[in-house]
GROMACS .gro file of N, CA and C in nm:
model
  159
    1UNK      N    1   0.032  15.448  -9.371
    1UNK     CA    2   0.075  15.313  -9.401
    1UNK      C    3   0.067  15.227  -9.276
    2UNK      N    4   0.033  15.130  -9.287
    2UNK     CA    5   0.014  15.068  -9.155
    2UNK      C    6   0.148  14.993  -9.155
    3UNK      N    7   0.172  14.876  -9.052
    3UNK     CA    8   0.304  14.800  -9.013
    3UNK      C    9   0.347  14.741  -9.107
    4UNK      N   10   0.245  14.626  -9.156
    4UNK     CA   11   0.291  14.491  -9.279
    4UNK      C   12   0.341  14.593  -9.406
    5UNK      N   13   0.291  14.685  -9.488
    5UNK     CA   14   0.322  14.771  -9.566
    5UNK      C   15   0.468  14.826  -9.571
    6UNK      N   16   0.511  14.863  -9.441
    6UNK     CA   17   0.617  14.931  -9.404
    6UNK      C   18   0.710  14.809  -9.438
    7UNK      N   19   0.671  14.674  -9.359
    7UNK     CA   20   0.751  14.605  -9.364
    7UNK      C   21   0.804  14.514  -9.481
    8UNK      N   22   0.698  14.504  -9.559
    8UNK     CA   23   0.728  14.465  -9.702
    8UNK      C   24   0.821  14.511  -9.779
    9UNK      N   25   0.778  14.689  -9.729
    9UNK     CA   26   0.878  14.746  -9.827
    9UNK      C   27   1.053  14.699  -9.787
   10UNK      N   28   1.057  14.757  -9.626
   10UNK     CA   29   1.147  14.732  -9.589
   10UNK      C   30   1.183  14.617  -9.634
   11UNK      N   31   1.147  14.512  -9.666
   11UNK     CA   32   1.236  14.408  -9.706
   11UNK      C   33   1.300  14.368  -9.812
   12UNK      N   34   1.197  14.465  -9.891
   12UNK     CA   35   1.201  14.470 -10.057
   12UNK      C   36   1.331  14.567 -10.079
   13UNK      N   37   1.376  14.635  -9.976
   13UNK     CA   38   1.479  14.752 -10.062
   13UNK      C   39   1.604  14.670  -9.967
   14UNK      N   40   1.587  14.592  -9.833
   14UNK     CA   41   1.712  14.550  -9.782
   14UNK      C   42   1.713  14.449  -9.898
   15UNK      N   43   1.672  14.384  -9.977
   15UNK     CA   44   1.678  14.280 -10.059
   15UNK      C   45   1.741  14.309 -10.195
   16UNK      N   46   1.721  14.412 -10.225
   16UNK     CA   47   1.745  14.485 -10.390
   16UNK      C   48   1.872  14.542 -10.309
   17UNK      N   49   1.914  14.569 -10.200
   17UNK     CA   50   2.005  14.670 -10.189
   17UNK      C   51   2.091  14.543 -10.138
   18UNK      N   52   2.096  14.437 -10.124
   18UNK     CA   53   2.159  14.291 -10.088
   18UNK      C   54   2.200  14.276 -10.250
   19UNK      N   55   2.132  14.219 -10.351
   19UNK     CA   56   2.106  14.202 -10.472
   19UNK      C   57   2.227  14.325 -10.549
   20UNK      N   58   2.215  14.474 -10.520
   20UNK     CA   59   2.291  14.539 -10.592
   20UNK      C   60   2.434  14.506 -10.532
   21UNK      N   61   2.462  14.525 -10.409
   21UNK     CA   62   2.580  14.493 -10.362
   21UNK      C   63   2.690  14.382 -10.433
   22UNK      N   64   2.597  14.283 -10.425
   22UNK     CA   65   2.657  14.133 -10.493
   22UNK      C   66   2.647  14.145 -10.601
   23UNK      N   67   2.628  14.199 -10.661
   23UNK     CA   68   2.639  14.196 -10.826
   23UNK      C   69   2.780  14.292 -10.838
   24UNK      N   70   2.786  14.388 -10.758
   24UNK     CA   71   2.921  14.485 -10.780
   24UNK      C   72   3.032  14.413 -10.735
   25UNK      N   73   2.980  14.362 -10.596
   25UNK     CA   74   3.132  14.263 -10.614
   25UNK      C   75   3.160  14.157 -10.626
   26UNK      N   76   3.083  14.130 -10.726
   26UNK     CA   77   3.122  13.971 -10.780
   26UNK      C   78   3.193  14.000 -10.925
   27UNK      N   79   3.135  14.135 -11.013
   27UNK     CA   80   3.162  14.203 -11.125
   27UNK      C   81   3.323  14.158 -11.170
   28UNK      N   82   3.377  14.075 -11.227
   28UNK     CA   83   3.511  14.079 -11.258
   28UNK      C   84   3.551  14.158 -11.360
   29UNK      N   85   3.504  14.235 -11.439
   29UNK     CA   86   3.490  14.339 -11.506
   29UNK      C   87   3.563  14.462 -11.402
   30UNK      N   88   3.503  14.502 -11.335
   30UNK     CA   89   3.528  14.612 -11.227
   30UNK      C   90   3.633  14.621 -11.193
   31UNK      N   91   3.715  14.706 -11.187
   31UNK     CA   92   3.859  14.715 -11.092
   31UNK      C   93   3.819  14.699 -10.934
   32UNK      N   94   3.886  14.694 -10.869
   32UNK     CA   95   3.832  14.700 -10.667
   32UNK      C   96   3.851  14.832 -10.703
   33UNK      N   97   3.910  14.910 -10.714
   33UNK     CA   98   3.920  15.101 -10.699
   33UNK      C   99   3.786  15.093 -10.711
   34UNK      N  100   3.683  15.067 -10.847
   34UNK     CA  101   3.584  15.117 -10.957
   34UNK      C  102   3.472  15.026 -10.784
   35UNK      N  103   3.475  14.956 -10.766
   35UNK     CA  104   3.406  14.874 -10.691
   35UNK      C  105   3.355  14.943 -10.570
   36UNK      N  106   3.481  14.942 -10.472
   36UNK     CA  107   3.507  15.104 -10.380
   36UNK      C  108   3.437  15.210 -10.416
   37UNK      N  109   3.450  15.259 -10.477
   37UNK     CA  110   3.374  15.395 -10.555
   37UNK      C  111   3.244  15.392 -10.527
   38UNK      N  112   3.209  15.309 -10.600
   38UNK     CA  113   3.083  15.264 -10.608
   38UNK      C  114   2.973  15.214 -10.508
   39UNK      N  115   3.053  15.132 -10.410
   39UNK     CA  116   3.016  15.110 -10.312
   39UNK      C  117   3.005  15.183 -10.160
   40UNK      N  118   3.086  15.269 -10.203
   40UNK     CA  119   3.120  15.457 -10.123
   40UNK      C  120   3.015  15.522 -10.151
   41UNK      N  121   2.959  15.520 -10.244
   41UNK     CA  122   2.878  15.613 -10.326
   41UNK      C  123   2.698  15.557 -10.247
   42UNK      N  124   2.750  15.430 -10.266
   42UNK     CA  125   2.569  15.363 -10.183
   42UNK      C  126   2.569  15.370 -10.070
   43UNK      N  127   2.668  15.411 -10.001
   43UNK     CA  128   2.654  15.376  -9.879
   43UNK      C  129   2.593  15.560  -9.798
   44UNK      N  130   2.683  15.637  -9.886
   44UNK     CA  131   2.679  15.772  -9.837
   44UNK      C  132   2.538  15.823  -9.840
   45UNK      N  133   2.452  15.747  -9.987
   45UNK     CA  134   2.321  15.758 -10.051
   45UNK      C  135   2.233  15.712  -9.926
   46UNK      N  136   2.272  15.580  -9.876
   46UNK     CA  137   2.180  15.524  -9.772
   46UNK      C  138   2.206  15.589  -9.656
   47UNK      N  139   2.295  15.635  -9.614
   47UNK     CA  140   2.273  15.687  -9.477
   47UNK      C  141   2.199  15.823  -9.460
   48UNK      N  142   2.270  15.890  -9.630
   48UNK     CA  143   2.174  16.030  -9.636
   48UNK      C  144   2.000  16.006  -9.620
   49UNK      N  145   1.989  15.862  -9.607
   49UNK     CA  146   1.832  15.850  -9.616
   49UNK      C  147   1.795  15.826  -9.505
   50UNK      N  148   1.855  15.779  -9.400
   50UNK     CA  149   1.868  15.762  -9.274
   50UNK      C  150   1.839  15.847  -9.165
   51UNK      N  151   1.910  16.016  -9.220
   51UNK     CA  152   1.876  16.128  -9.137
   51UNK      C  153   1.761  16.197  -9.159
   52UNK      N  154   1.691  16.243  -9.030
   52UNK     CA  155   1.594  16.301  -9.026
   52UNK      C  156   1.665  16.440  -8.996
   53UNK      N  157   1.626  16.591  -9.056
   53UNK     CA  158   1.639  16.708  -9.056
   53UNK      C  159   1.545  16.729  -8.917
   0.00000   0.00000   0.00000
């Protein structure tokens, strides 16, 4: 993959992952517990993507 590729993407998932965030907590539906959770849950997901073995 060359740079621009990389970087597209990269912007495309900080953007969707901007996009999911705000939708959970804007949700007035949601309890804050249910919100928390949830937002615990993406965060643990993204960092697990973060590490290299």
């Amino acid at each position: 993959m060359n740079e621009t590729s990389v970087s597209a993407f990269d912007d495309g998932f900080q953007l969707a992952s901007r996009a999911l965030i705000n939708v959970i907590t804007n949700d007035e539906q949601l309890s804050n517990k249910t919100k928390l959770n949830i937002l615990e849950r993406i965060s643990e997901q993204l960092t697990a993507l973060g590490k290299v073995d």
